[in-house]
N, CA, C and O atoms as a Tinker XYZ file with bonds, in Angstrom:
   324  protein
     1  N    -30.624000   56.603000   28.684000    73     2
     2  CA   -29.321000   56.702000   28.039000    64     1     3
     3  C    -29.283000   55.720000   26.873000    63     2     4     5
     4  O    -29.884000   54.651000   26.974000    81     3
     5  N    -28.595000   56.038000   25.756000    73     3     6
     6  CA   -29.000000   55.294000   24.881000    64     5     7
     7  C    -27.752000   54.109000   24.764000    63     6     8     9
     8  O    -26.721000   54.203000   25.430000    81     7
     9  N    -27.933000   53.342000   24.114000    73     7    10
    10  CA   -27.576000   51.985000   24.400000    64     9    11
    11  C    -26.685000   51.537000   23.567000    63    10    12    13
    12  O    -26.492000   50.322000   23.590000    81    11
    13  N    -25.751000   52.525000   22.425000    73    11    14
    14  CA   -25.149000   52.216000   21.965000    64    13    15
    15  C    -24.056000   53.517000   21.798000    63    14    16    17
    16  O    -24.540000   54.649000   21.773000    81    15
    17  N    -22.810000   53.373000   21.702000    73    15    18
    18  CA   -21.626000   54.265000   22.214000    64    17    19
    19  C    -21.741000   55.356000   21.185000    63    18    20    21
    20  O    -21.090000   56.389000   21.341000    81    19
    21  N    -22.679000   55.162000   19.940000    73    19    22
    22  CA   -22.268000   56.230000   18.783000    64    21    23
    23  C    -23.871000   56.854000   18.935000    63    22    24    25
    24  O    -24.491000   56.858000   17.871000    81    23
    25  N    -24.402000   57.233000   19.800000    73    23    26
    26  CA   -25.505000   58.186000   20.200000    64    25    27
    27  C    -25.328000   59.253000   19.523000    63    26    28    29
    28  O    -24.363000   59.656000   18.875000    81    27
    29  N    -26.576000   59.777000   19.774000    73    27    30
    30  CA   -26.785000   61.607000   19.076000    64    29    31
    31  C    -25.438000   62.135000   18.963000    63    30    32    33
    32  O    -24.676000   62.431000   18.041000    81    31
    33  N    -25.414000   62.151000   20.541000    73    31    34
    34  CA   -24.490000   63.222000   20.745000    64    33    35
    35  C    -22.958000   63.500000   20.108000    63    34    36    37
    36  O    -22.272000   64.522000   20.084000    81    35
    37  N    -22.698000   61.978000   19.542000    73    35    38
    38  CA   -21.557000   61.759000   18.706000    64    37    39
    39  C    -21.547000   62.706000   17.526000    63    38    40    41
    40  O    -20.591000   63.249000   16.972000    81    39
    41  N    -23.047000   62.781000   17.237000    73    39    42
    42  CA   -22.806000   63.453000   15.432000    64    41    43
    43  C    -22.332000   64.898000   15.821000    63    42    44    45
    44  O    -21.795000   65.679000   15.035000    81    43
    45  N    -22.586000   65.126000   17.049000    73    43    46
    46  CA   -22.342000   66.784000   17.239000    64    45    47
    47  C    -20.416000   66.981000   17.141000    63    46    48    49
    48  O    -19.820000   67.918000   16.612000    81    47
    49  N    -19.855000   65.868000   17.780000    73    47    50
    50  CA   -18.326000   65.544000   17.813000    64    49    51
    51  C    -17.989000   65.834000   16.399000    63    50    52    53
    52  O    -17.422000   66.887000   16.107000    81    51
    53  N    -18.420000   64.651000   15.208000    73    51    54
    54  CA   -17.980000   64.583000   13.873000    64    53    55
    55  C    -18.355000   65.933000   13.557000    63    54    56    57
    56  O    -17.384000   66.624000   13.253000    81    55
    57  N    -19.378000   66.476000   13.536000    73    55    58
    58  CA   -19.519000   67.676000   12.857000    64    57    59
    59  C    -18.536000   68.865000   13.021000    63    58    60    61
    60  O    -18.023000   69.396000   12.036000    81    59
    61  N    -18.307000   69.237000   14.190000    73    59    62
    62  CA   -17.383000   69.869000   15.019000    64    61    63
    63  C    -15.913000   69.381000   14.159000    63    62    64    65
    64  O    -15.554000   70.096000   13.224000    81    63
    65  N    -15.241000   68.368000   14.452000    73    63    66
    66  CA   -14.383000   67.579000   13.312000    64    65    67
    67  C    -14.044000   67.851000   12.050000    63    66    68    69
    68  O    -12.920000   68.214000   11.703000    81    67
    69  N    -15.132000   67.665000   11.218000    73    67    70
    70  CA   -15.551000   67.992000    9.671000    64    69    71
    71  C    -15.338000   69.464000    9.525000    63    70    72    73
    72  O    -14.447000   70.039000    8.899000    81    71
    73  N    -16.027000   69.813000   10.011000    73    71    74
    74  CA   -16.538000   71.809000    9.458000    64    73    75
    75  C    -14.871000   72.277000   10.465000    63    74    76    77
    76  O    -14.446000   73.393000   10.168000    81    75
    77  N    -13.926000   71.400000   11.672000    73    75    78
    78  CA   -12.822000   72.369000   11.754000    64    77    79
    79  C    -11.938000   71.837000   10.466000    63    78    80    81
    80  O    -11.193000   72.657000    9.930000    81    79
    81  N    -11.991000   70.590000    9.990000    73    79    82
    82  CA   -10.806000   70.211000    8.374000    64    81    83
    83  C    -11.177000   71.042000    7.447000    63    82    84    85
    84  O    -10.238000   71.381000    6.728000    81    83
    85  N    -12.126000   71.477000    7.199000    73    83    86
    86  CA   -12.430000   71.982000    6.124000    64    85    87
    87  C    -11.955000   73.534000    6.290000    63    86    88    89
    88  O    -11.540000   74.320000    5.438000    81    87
    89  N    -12.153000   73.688000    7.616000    73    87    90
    90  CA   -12.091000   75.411000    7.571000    64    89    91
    91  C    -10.679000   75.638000    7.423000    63    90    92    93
    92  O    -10.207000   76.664000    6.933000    81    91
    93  N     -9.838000   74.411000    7.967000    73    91    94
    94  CA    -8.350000   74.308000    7.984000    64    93    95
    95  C     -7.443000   74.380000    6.602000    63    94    96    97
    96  O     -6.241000   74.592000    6.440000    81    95
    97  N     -8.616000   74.094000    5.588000    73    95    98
    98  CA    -8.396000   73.601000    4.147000    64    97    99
    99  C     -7.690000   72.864000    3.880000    63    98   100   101
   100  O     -6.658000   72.982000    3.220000    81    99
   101  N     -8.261000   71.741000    4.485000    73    99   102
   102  CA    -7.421000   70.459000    4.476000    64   101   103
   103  C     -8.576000   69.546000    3.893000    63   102   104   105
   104  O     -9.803000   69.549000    3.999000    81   103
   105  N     -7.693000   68.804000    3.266000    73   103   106
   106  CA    -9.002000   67.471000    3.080000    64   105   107
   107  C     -8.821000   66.089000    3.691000    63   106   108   109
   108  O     -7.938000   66.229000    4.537000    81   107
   109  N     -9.157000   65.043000    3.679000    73   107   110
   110  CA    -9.043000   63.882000    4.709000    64   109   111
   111  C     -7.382000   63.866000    4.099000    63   110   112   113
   112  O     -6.535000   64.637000    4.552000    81   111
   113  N     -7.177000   63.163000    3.336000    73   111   114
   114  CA    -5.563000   62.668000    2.637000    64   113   115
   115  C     -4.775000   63.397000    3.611000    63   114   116   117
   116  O     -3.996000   62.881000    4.413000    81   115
   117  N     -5.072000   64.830000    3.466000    73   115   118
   118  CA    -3.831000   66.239000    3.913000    64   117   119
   119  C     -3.783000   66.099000    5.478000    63   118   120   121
   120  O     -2.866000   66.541000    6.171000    81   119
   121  N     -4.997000   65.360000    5.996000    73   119   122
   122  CA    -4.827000   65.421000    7.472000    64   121   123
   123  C     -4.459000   63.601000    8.198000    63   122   124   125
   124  O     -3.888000   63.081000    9.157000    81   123
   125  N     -5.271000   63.200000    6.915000    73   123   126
   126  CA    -4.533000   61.695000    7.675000    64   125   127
   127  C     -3.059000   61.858000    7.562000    63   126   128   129
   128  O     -2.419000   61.605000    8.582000    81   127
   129  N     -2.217000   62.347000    6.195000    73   127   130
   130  CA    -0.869000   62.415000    6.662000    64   129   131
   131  C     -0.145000   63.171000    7.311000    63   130   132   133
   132  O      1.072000   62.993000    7.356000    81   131
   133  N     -0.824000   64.274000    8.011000    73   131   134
   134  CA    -0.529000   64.780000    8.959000    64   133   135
   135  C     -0.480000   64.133000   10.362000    63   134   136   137
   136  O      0.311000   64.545000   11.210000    81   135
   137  N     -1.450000   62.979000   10.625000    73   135   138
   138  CA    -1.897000   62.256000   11.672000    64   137   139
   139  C     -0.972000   61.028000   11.434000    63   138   140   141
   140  O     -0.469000   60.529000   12.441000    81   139
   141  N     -0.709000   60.521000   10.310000    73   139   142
   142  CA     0.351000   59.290000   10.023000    64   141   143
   143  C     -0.757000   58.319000   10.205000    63   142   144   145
   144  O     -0.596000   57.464000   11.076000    81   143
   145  N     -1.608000   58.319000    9.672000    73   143   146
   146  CA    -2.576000   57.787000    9.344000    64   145   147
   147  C     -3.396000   57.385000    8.097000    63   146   148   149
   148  O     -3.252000   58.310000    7.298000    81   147
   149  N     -4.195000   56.427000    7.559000    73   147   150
   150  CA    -4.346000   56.100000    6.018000    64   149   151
   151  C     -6.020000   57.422000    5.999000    63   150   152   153
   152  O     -6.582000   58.062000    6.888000    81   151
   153  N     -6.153000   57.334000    5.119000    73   151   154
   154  CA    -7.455000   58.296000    4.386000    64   153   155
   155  C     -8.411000   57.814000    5.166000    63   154   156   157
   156  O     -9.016000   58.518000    5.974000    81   155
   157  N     -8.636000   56.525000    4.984000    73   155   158
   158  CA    -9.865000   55.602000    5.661000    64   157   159
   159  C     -9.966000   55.683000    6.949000    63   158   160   161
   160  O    -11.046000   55.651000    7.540000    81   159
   161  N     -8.878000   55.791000    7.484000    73   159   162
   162  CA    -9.021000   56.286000    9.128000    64   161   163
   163  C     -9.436000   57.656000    9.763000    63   162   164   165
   164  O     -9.653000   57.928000   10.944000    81   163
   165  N     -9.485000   58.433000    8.656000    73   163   166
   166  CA   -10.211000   59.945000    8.875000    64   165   167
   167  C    -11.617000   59.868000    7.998000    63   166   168   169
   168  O    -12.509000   60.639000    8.350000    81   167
   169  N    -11.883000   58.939000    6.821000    73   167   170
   170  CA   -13.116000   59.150000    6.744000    64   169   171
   171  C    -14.209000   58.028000    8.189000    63   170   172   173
   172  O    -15.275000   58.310000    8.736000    81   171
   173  N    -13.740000   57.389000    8.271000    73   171   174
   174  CA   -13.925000   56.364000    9.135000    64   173   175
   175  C    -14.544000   57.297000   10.616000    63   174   176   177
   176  O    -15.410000   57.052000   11.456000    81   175
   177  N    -13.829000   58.159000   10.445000    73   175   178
   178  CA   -13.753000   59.390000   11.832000    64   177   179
   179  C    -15.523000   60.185000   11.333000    63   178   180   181
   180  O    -16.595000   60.071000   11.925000    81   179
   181  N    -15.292000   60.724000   10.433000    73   179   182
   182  CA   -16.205000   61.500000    9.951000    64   181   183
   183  C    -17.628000   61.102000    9.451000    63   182   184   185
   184  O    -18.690000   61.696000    9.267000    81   183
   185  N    -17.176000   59.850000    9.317000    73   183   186
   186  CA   -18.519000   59.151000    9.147000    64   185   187
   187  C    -19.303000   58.501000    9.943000    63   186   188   189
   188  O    -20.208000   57.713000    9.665000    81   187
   189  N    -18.748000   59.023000   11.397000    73   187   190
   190  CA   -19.152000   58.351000   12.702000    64   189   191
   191  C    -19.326000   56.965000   12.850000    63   190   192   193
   192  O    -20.353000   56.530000   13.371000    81   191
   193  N    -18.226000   56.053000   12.355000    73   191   194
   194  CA   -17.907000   54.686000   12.477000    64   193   195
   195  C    -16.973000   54.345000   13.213000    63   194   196   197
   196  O    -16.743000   53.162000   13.463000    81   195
   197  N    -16.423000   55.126000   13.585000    73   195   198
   198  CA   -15.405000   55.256000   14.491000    64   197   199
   199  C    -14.932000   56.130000   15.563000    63   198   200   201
   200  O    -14.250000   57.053000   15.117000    81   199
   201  N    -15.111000   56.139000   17.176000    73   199   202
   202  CA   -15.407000   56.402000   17.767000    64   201   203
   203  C    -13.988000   57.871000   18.214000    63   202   204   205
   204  O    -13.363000   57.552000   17.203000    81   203
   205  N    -13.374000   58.689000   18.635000    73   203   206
   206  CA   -12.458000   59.552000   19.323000    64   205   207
   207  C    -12.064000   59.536000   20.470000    63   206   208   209
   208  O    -13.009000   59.832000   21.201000    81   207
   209  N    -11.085000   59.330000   21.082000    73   207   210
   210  CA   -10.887000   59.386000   22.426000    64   209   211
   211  C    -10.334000   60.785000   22.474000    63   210   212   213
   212  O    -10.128000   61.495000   21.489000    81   211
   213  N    -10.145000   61.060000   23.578000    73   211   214
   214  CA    -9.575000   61.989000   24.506000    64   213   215
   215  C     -8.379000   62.656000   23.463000    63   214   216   217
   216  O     -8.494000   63.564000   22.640000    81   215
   217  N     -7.549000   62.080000   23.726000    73   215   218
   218  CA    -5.755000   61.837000   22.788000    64   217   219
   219  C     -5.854000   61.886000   21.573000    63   218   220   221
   220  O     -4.925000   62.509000   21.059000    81   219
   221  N     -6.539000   61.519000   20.924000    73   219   222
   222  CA    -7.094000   61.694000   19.386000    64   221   223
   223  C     -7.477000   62.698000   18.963000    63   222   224   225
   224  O     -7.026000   63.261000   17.966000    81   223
   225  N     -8.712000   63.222000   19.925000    73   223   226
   226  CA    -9.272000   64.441000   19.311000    64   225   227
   227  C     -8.205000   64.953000   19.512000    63   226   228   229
   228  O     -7.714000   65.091000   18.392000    81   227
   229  N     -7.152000   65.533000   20.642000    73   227   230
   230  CA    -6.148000   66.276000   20.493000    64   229   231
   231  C     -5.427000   66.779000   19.401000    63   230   232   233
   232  O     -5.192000   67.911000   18.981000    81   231
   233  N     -4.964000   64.952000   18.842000    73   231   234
   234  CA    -3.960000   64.933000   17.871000    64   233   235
   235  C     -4.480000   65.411000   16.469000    63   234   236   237
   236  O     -3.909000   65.910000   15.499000    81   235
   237  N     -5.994000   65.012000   16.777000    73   235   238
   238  CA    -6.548000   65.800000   15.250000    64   237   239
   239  C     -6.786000   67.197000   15.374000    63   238   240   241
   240  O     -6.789000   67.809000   14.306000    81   239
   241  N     -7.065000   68.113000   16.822000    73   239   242
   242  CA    -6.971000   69.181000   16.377000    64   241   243
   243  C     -5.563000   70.032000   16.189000    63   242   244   245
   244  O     -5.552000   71.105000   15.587000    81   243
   245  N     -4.534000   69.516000   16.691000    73   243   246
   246  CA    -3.334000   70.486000   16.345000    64   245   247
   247  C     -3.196000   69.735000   15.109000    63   246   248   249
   248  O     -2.969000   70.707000   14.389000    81   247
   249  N     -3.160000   68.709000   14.288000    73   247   250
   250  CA    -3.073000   68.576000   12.925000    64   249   251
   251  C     -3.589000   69.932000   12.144000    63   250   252   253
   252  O     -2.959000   70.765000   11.492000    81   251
   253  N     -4.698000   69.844000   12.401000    73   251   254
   254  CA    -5.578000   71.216000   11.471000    64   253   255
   255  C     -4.789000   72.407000   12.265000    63   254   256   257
   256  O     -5.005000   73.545000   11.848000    81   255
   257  N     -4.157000   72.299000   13.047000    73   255   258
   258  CA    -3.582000   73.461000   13.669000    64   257   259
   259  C     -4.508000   74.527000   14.670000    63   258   260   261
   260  O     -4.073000   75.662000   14.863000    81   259
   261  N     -5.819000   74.086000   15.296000    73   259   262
   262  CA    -6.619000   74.401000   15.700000    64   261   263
   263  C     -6.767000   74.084000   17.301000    63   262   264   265
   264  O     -6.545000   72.942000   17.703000    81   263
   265  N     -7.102000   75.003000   18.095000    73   263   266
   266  CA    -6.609000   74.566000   19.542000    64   265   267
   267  C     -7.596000   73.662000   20.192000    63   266   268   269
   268  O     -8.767000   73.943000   19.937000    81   267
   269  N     -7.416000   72.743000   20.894000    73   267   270
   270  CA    -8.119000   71.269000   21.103000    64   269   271
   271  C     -8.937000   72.218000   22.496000    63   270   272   273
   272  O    -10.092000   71.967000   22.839000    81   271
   273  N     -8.391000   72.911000   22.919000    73   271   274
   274  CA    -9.570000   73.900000   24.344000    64   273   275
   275  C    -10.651000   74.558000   23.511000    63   274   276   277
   276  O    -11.661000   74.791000   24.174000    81   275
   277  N    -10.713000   74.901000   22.306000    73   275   278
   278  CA   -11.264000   75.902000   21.749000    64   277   279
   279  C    -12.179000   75.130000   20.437000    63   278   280   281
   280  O    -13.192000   75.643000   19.963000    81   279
   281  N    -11.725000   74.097000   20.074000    73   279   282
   282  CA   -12.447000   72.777000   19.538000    64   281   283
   283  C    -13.445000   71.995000   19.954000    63   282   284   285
   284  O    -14.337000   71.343000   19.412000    81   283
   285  N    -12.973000   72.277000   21.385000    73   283   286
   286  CA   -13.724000   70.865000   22.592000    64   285   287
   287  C    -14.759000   71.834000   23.034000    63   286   288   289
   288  O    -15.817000   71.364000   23.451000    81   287
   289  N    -14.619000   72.981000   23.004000    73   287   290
   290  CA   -16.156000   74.451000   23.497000    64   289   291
   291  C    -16.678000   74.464000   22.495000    63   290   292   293
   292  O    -17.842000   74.838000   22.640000    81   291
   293  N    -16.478000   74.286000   21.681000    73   291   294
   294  CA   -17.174000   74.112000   20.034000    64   293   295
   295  C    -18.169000   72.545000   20.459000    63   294   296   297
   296  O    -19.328000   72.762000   20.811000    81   295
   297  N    -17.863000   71.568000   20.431000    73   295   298
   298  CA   -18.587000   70.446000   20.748000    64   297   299
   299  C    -19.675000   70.924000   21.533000    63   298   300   301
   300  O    -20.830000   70.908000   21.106000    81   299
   301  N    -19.190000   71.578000   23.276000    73   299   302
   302  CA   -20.035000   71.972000   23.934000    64   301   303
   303  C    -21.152000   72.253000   23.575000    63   302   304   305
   304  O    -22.178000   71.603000   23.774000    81   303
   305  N    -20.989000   73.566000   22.838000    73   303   306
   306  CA   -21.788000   74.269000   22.885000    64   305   307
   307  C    -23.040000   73.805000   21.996000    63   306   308   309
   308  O    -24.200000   74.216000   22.013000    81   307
   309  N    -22.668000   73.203000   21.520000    73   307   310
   310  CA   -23.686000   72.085000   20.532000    64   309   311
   311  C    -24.609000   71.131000   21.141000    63   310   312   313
   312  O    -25.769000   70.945000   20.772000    81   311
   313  N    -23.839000   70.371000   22.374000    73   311   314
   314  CA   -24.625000   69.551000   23.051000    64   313   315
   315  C    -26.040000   70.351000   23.674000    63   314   316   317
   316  O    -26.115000   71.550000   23.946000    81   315
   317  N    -27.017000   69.422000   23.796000    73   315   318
   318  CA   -28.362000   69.946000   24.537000    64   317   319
   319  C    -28.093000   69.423000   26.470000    63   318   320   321
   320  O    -27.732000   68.480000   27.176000    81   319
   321  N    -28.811000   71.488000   26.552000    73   319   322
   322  CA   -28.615000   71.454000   28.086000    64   321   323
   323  C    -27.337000   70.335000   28.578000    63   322   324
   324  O    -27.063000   70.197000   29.770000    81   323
């Protein structure tokens, strides 16, 4: 197991993240103030410097307006075995 909290498997999260803002046609600005949040705290997200909890990812996927069950099978399906 690797030894630090932002492992592989994280980039599969951000990506998942990234490619749903974009499809949302949103850009960081349009969704941090959707989130009530500054710019830097969504690139911060995307640039895998900063980690997502549970409650977060939520709040970022109904921002993009995108369903957080149907977001989070998206991650899945990405992960290995």
């Amino acid at each position: 197991m690797p030894t630090t909290v932002f492992g592989p498997d994280h980039a599969h999260l951000v990506a998942v993240i990234v490619e749903a803002r974009k499809a949302s046609g949103l850009n960081q600005v349009e969704l941090a103030k959707r989130l009530g949040k500054s710019q830097t705290h969504v690139s911060n997200i995307e640039r895998g410097e900063r980690r997502v909890d549970v409650l977060e990812f939520v709040a970022l996927a109904k921002a993009m307006a995108v369903d957080p069950q149907n977001l989070f099978a998206d991650v899945i399906k990405r992960l290995p075995g």
